[in-house]
Amino acid sequence: MDEPHLSIVIPIFNEEQRIKPSLVKILDYFQNKPFKWEILLVDDGSKDQGITLAKETLHNKVEFRIISYGDNKGKGYALKQGVLASRGKFILFTDADLATPIDELDKMLPWFEPNADNSGYDIVQGSRKMNGATIERHQPWLRESMGKVFTWLSNNVANSHVSDVTCGFKCYRREIGHRIYAAQQLYDWSFDSEIIFIARKNGYKIKEVPVHWHDVRGTKVRLIKDVVRSLKGLLQIRINDWRGNYSSLDSKLASFESIVTDYPEN
């Protein structure tokens, strides 16, 4: 099969209210794009009809795959499966709610290309917190404040050095994304910090770009519980690094065993 230019990875957990409108927007956006692309939907233990609606929406419109493993294992685990199954030259991770509109991708892909100043970036990710970003609808005050605290801790404990750790709109060169996610070990809210830590440790170049963003109600985050767990995760990142778990990325990639993937007829 021809290699896609872009793979889009979307974690799905009980998204029947949001997935169809989001997929329609994605299909509309890519309708006139001059390159081949694919969608990978990772079913993280959904109990609703979201995956069925997704199949109906995508059928005969684009090459897509469903990855399913039964139990809810967390967004980080879902992304690991989706990224490592991706075949595109570039891999985009986006949340199912499209809180960052899909057309913001136009701002990201050019940064992978070499120019007079550098040889191109390895990772390009959206930021809601840098100059030029536009927030149409803010998160509730407590959640937004906790996110800022977590970003500060992530920058100081896990050496993230980015303005926005948890924005759900990130793009990778395939070979870089595969190496990084093969070494990933954390699957709760702290996985974002771990991914950036692994990238920094191995010398990969990260570019942040300001994006348009709006809060979509109905988050699956259990604020206090997930924040406490994620703070523990930041410390676990340091322990994992001390144990050497974030080195020799190619050997970790070689040993990764992917989840069985369902290829629907389309």
mmCIF file of C-alpha atoms in Angstrom:
data_model
loop_
_atom_site.group_PDB
_atom_site.id
_atom_site.type_symbol
_atom_site.label_atom_id
_atom_site.label_comp_id
_atom_site.label_asym_id
_atom_site.label_seq_id
_atom_site.Cartn_x
_atom_site.Cartn_y
_atom_site.Cartn_z
ATOM 1 C CA MET A 1 0.000 0.000 0.000
ATOM 2 C CA ASP A 2 1.177 3.538 -0.733
ATOM 3 C CA GLU A 3 2.622 5.389 2.223
ATOM 4 C CA PRO A 4 0.328 8.188 3.426
ATOM 5 C CA HIS A 5 1.791 11.652 3.805
ATOM 6 C CA LEU A 6 -0.096 12.106 7.082
ATOM 7 C CA SER A 7 -1.608 9.852 9.733
ATOM 8 C CA ILE A 8 -4.170 11.312 12.146
ATOM 9 C CA VAL A 9 -4.426 9.537 15.505
ATOM 10 C CA ILE A 10 -7.565 10.141 17.566
ATOM 11 C CA PRO A 11 -8.075 8.472 20.968
ATOM 12 C CA ILE A 12 -11.734 7.568 21.513
ATOM 13 C CA PHE A 13 -13.417 6.991 24.876
ATOM 14 C CA ASN A 14 -17.217 7.314 24.904
ATOM 15 C CA GLU A 15 -17.313 10.013 22.225
ATOM 16 C CA GLU A 16 -20.651 9.294 20.515
ATOM 17 C CA GLN A 17 -21.826 12.871 21.111
ATOM 18 C CA ARG A 18 -18.773 14.476 19.505
ATOM 19 C CA ILE A 19 -17.028 12.133 17.104
ATOM 20 C CA LYS A 20 -19.276 12.428 14.035
ATOM 21 C CA PRO A 21 -19.191 16.274 13.806
ATOM 22 C CA SER A 22 -15.411 16.202 14.329
ATOM 23 C CA LEU A 23 -14.850 13.609 11.604
ATOM 24 C CA VAL A 24 -17.050 15.540 9.185
ATOM 25 C CA LYS A 25 -14.894 18.629 9.777
ATOM 26 C CA ILE A 26 -11.731 16.582 9.191
ATOM 27 C CA LEU A 27 -13.112 15.120 5.961
ATOM 28 C CA ASP A 28 -14.102 18.580 4.722
ATOM 29 C CA TYR A 29 -10.674 19.996 5.529
ATOM 30 C CA PHE A 30 -8.777 17.268 3.661
ATOM 31 C CA GLN A 31 -11.133 17.131 0.692
ATOM 32 C CA ASN A 32 -8.867 19.228 -1.518
ATOM 33 C CA LYS A 33 -5.495 18.421 0.012
ATOM 34 C CA PRO A 34 -2.983 17.148 -2.573
ATOM 35 C CA PHE A 35 -1.656 14.267 -0.484
ATOM 36 C CA LYS A 36 -2.696 10.840 0.786
ATOM 37 C CA TRP A 37 -3.767 10.584 4.442
ATOM 38 C CA GLU A 38 -5.257 8.103 6.881
ATOM 39 C CA ILE A 39 -7.127 8.116 10.184
ATOM 40 C CA LEU A 40 -6.431 5.797 13.110
ATOM 41 C CA LEU A 41 -9.158 5.720 15.761
ATOM 42 C CA VAL A 42 -8.016 4.128 19.005
ATOM 43 C CA ASP A 43 -10.928 2.767 21.030
ATOM 44 C CA ASP A 44 -9.869 3.081 24.661
ATOM 45 C CA GLY A 45 -12.572 0.888 26.145
ATOM 46 C CA SER A 46 -15.653 2.800 24.960
ATOM 47 C CA LYS A 47 -19.079 1.618 26.146
ATOM 48 C CA ASP A 48 -21.176 3.707 23.761
ATOM 49 C CA GLN A 49 -21.758 3.804 19.998
ATOM 50 C CA GLY A 50 -18.960 6.235 19.160
ATOM 51 C CA ILE A 51 -16.878 3.768 17.165
ATOM 52 C CA THR A 52 -19.921 2.581 15.201
ATOM 53 C CA LEU A 53 -20.770 6.186 14.298
ATOM 54 C CA ALA A 54 -17.156 6.794 13.300
ATOM 55 C CA LYS A 55 -17.132 3.796 10.945
ATOM 56 C CA GLU A 56 -20.368 4.937 9.335
ATOM 57 C CA THR A 57 -19.024 8.471 8.896
ATOM 58 C CA LEU A 58 -15.700 7.418 7.364
ATOM 59 C CA HIS A 59 -16.881 4.480 5.237
ATOM 60 C CA ASN A 60 -15.754 4.845 1.596
ATOM 61 C CA LYS A 61 -14.401 8.337 2.253
ATOM 62 C CA VAL A 62 -10.865 7.785 3.511
ATOM 63 C CA GLU A 63 -8.536 4.975 4.499
ATOM 64 C CA PHE A 64 -9.051 4.368 8.209
ATOM 65 C CA ARG A 65 -8.238 1.834 10.871
ATOM 66 C CA ILE A 66 -9.720 1.019 14.260
ATOM 67 C CA ILE A 67 -7.459 -0.103 17.079
ATOM 68 C CA SER A 68 -9.301 -1.688 19.998
ATOM 69 C CA TYR A 69 -8.120 -3.557 23.075
ATOM 70 C CA GLY A 70 -11.214 -3.848 25.264
ATOM 71 C CA ASP A 71 -10.361 -2.106 28.538
ATOM 72 C CA ASN A 72 -9.945 1.571 29.346
ATOM 73 C CA LYS A 73 -6.195 2.064 29.769
ATOM 74 C CA GLY A 74 -5.882 5.846 29.486
ATOM 75 C CA LYS A 75 -5.271 8.378 26.743
ATOM 76 C CA GLY A 76 -1.500 7.898 26.881
ATOM 77 C CA TYR A 77 -1.839 4.177 26.205
ATOM 78 C CA ALA A 78 -4.258 4.821 23.351
ATOM 79 C CA LEU A 79 -1.870 7.272 21.746
ATOM 80 C CA LYS A 80 1.044 4.871 22.051
ATOM 81 C CA GLN A 81 -0.897 2.228 20.115
ATOM 82 C CA GLY A 82 -2.062 4.701 17.477
ATOM 83 C CA VAL A 83 1.257 6.440 16.901
ATOM 84 C CA LEU A 84 3.195 3.197 16.618
ATOM 85 C CA ALA A 85 0.665 1.802 14.124
ATOM 86 C CA SER A 86 0.822 4.929 11.945
ATOM 87 C CA ARG A 87 2.321 4.707 8.463
ATOM 88 C CA GLY A 88 2.287 8.375 7.461
ATOM 89 C CA LYS A 89 5.410 10.449 6.913
ATOM 90 C CA PHE A 90 3.991 12.725 9.611
ATOM 91 C CA ILE A 91 1.734 11.806 12.530
ATOM 92 C CA LEU A 92 -0.836 14.207 13.983
ATOM 93 C CA PHE A 93 -2.417 13.579 17.361
ATOM 94 C CA THR A 94 -5.675 15.445 17.921
ATOM 95 C CA ASP A 95 -8.377 15.142 20.549
ATOM 96 C CA ALA A 96 -11.776 13.860 19.435
ATOM 97 C CA ASP A 97 -13.489 17.142 20.318
ATOM 98 C CA LEU A 98 -11.298 19.177 17.914
ATOM 99 C CA ALA A 99 -10.861 21.853 20.575
ATOM 100 C CA THR A 100 -8.002 22.912 18.303
ATOM 101 C CA PRO A 101 -9.598 23.166 14.834
ATOM 102 C CA ILE A 102 -8.116 20.808 12.258
ATOM 103 C CA ASP A 103 -7.164 23.672 9.927
ATOM 104 C CA GLU A 104 -4.544 24.760 12.474
ATOM 105 C CA LEU A 105 -2.480 21.993 10.886
ATOM 106 C CA ASP A 106 -1.702 24.516 8.140
ATOM 107 C CA LYS A 107 0.488 26.355 10.654
ATOM 108 C CA MET A 108 2.408 23.249 11.650
ATOM 109 C CA LEU A 109 3.490 21.261 8.606
ATOM 110 C CA PRO A 110 5.759 23.995 7.122
ATOM 111 C CA TRP A 111 7.975 23.878 10.233
ATOM 112 C CA PHE A 112 9.131 20.371 9.344
ATOM 113 C CA GLU A 113 10.706 21.647 6.140
ATOM 114 C CA PRO A 114 14.358 22.831 6.080
ATOM 115 C CA ASN A 115 14.940 26.548 5.647
ATOM 116 C CA ALA A 116 17.795 29.028 5.868
ATOM 117 C CA ASP A 117 17.768 28.947 9.680
ATOM 118 C CA ASN A 118 17.537 25.230 10.463
ATOM 119 C CA SER A 119 17.097 21.750 9.043
ATOM 120 C CA GLY A 120 13.452 21.515 10.096
ATOM 121 C CA TYR A 121 11.856 20.436 13.351
ATOM 122 C CA ASP A 122 11.122 16.907 14.568
ATOM 123 C CA ILE A 123 8.025 17.760 16.614
ATOM 124 C CA VAL A 124 5.609 20.641 16.127
ATOM 125 C CA GLN A 125 2.944 21.184 18.743
ATOM 126 C CA GLY A 126 0.160 23.654 19.392
ATOM 127 C CA SER A 127 0.208 26.121 22.250
ATOM 128 C CA ARG A 128 -2.701 27.971 23.832
ATOM 129 C CA LYS A 129 -0.391 30.072 25.990
ATOM 130 C CA MET A 130 2.116 31.785 23.727
ATOM 131 C CA ASN A 131 1.773 35.103 21.931
ATOM 132 C CA GLY A 132 -0.523 34.770 18.942
ATOM 133 C CA ALA A 133 -2.734 32.057 20.437
ATOM 134 C CA THR A 134 -6.481 32.695 20.511
ATOM 135 C CA ILE A 135 -8.785 31.193 23.129
ATOM 136 C CA GLU A 136 -12.396 31.513 22.088
ATOM 137 C CA ARG A 137 -13.786 29.873 25.211
ATOM 138 C CA HIS A 138 -11.718 29.316 28.361
ATOM 139 C CA GLN A 139 -11.790 26.265 30.598
ATOM 140 C CA PRO A 140 -13.413 26.626 34.011
ATOM 141 C CA TRP A 141 -11.128 28.703 36.263
ATOM 142 C CA LEU A 142 -9.999 25.841 38.511
ATOM 143 C CA ARG A 143 -9.113 23.512 35.647
ATOM 144 C CA GLU A 144 -7.248 26.229 33.754
ATOM 145 C CA SER A 145 -5.320 27.206 36.910
ATOM 146 C CA MET A 146 -4.376 23.607 37.654
ATOM 147 C CA GLY A 147 -3.187 23.237 34.058
ATOM 148 C CA LYS A 148 -0.875 26.234 34.501
ATOM 149 C CA VAL A 149 0.499 24.775 37.727
ATOM 150 C CA PHE A 150 1.077 21.423 36.065
ATOM 151 C CA THR A 151 2.911 23.066 33.155
ATOM 152 C CA TRP A 152 5.129 24.958 35.609
ATOM 153 C CA LEU A 153 5.916 21.762 37.502
ATOM 154 C CA SER A 154 6.516 19.869 34.271
ATOM 155 C CA ASN A 155 8.970 22.502 33.064
ATOM 156 C CA ASN A 156 10.863 22.469 36.347
ATOM 157 C CA VAL A 157 10.704 18.779 37.280
ATOM 158 C CA ALA A 158 10.654 17.104 33.863
ATOM 159 C CA ASN A 159 12.571 19.723 31.836
ATOM 160 C CA SER A 160 9.718 20.188 29.366
ATOM 161 C CA HIS A 161 10.595 23.821 28.572
ATOM 162 C CA VAL A 162 7.398 24.484 26.627
ATOM 163 C CA SER A 163 4.591 26.967 27.206
ATOM 164 C CA ASP A 164 1.781 24.405 26.947
ATOM 165 C CA VAL A 165 2.418 20.785 27.913
ATOM 166 C CA THR A 166 -1.095 19.380 27.562
ATOM 167 C CA CYS A 167 -2.473 20.904 24.354
ATOM 168 C CA GLY A 168 -4.045 18.007 22.432
ATOM 169 C CA PHE A 169 -2.678 18.928 19.016
ATOM 170 C CA LYS A 170 0.828 17.649 18.267
ATOM 171 C CA CYS A 171 2.589 16.494 15.113
ATOM 172 C CA TYR A 172 5.677 14.273 14.709
ATOM 173 C CA ARG A 173 7.970 13.020 12.023
ATOM 174 C CA ARG A 174 7.052 9.352 11.848
ATOM 175 C CA GLU A 175 10.464 7.953 12.741
ATOM 176 C CA ILE A 176 10.749 10.329 15.707
ATOM 177 C CA GLY A 177 7.237 9.657 16.954
ATOM 178 C CA HIS A 178 7.778 5.903 16.722
ATOM 179 C CA ARG A 179 11.000 6.026 18.746
ATOM 180 C CA ILE A 180 9.600 8.303 21.437
ATOM 181 C CA TYR A 181 6.301 6.493 21.970
ATOM 182 C CA ALA A 182 8.011 3.096 22.028
ATOM 183 C CA ALA A 183 9.863 4.304 25.134
ATOM 184 C CA GLN A 184 6.739 5.768 26.772
ATOM 185 C CA GLN A 185 5.724 4.205 30.087
ATOM 186 C CA LEU A 186 3.148 6.575 31.617
ATOM 187 C CA TYR A 187 -0.461 6.618 30.442
ATOM 188 C CA ASP A 188 -2.257 9.121 32.702
ATOM 189 C CA TRP A 189 -2.233 12.924 32.380
ATOM 190 C CA SER A 190 1.544 13.002 32.871
ATOM 191 C CA PHE A 191 2.206 11.189 29.574
ATOM 192 C CA ASP A 192 2.459 14.550 27.760
ATOM 193 C CA SER A 193 5.380 15.531 29.985
ATOM 194 C CA GLU A 194 7.033 12.143 29.540
ATOM 195 C CA ILE A 195 6.861 12.371 25.740
ATOM 196 C CA ILE A 196 8.454 15.824 25.768
ATOM 197 C CA PHE A 197 11.083 14.685 28.287
ATOM 198 C CA ILE A 198 12.080 11.748 26.059
ATOM 199 C CA ALA A 199 12.283 14.054 23.056
ATOM 200 C CA ARG A 200 14.455 16.589 24.887
ATOM 201 C CA LYS A 201 16.731 13.900 26.295
ATOM 202 C CA ASN A 202 17.386 12.475 22.849
ATOM 203 C CA GLY A 203 18.039 15.826 21.212
ATOM 204 C CA TYR A 204 14.906 16.088 19.066
ATOM 205 C CA LYS A 205 13.895 19.583 18.020
ATOM 206 C CA ILE A 206 10.526 20.869 19.233
ATOM 207 C CA LYS A 207 8.661 23.843 17.803
ATOM 208 C CA GLU A 208 5.601 25.381 19.449
ATOM 209 C CA VAL A 209 3.117 27.335 17.356
ATOM 210 C CA PRO A 210 0.215 29.445 18.654
ATOM 211 C CA VAL A 211 -3.184 27.965 17.844
ATOM 212 C CA HIS A 212 -6.831 28.871 17.978
ATOM 213 C CA TRP A 213 -8.556 26.902 20.754
ATOM 214 C CA HIS A 214 -11.901 26.654 22.513
ATOM 215 C CA ASP A 215 -12.917 24.623 25.530
ATOM 216 C CA VAL A 216 -15.396 21.842 24.838
ATOM 217 C CA ARG A 217 -17.454 20.810 27.839
ATOM 218 C CA GLY A 218 -17.653 17.147 28.765
ATOM 219 C CA THR A 219 -13.992 16.421 29.578
ATOM 220 C CA LYS A 220 -13.153 12.967 30.909
ATOM 221 C CA VAL A 221 -10.507 14.442 33.248
ATOM 222 C CA ARG A 222 -11.192 13.799 36.953
ATOM 223 C CA LEU A 223 -9.468 16.982 38.017
ATOM 224 C CA ILE A 224 -8.177 16.429 41.566
ATOM 225 C CA LYS A 225 -7.504 12.683 41.195
ATOM 226 C CA ASP A 226 -5.791 13.049 37.814
ATOM 227 C CA VAL A 227 -3.699 16.044 38.904
ATOM 228 C CA VAL A 228 -2.395 14.217 41.990
ATOM 229 C CA ARG A 229 -1.623 11.131 39.905
ATOM 230 C CA SER A 230 0.131 13.260 37.312
ATOM 231 C CA LEU A 231 2.321 14.966 39.900
ATOM 232 C CA LYS A 232 3.457 11.504 40.957
ATOM 233 C CA GLY A 233 4.037 10.817 37.276
ATOM 234 C CA LEU A 234 6.483 13.729 37.003
ATOM 235 C CA LEU A 235 8.577 12.170 39.743
ATOM 236 C CA GLN A 236 8.283 8.775 38.028
ATOM 237 C CA ILE A 237 9.734 10.321 34.869
ATOM 238 C CA ARG A 238 12.878 11.182 36.822
ATOM 239 C CA ILE A 239 13.039 7.679 38.286
ATOM 240 C CA ASN A 240 12.585 6.111 34.856
ATOM 241 C CA ASP A 241 15.356 8.287 33.474
ATOM 242 C CA TRP A 242 17.684 7.327 36.322
ATOM 243 C CA ARG A 243 16.991 3.673 35.440
ATOM 244 C CA GLY A 244 17.950 4.329 31.822
ATOM 245 C CA ASN A 245 14.472 3.718 30.444
ATOM 246 C CA TYR A 246 14.615 6.609 27.984
ATOM 247 C CA SER A 247 17.798 5.629 26.177
ATOM 248 C CA SER A 248 18.383 3.182 23.303
ATOM 249 C CA LEU A 249 15.110 4.129 21.653
ATOM 250 C CA ASP A 250 15.629 1.959 18.571
ATOM 251 C CA SER A 251 15.870 -1.194 20.679
ATOM 252 C CA LYS A 252 12.627 -0.305 22.469
ATOM 253 C CA LEU A 253 10.920 0.247 19.131
ATOM 254 C CA ALA A 254 12.132 -3.120 17.869
ATOM 255 C CA SER A 255 10.675 -4.883 20.909
ATOM 256 C CA PHE A 256 7.259 -3.200 20.774
ATOM 257 C CA GLU A 257 4.355 -5.529 20.036
ATOM 258 C CA SER A 258 1.353 -3.688 18.621
ATOM 259 C CA ILE A 259 -2.257 -4.376 19.473
ATOM 260 C CA VAL A 260 -4.256 -6.326 16.889
ATOM 261 C CA THR A 261 -5.891 -3.804 14.567
ATOM 262 C CA ASP A 262 -9.341 -4.074 13.040
ATOM 263 C CA TYR A 263 -9.252 -3.103 9.340
ATOM 264 C CA PRO A 264 -12.852 -2.336 8.341
ATOM 265 C CA GLU A 265 -13.839 -2.560 4.708
ATOM 266 C CA ASN A 266 -13.887 0.957 3.286
#
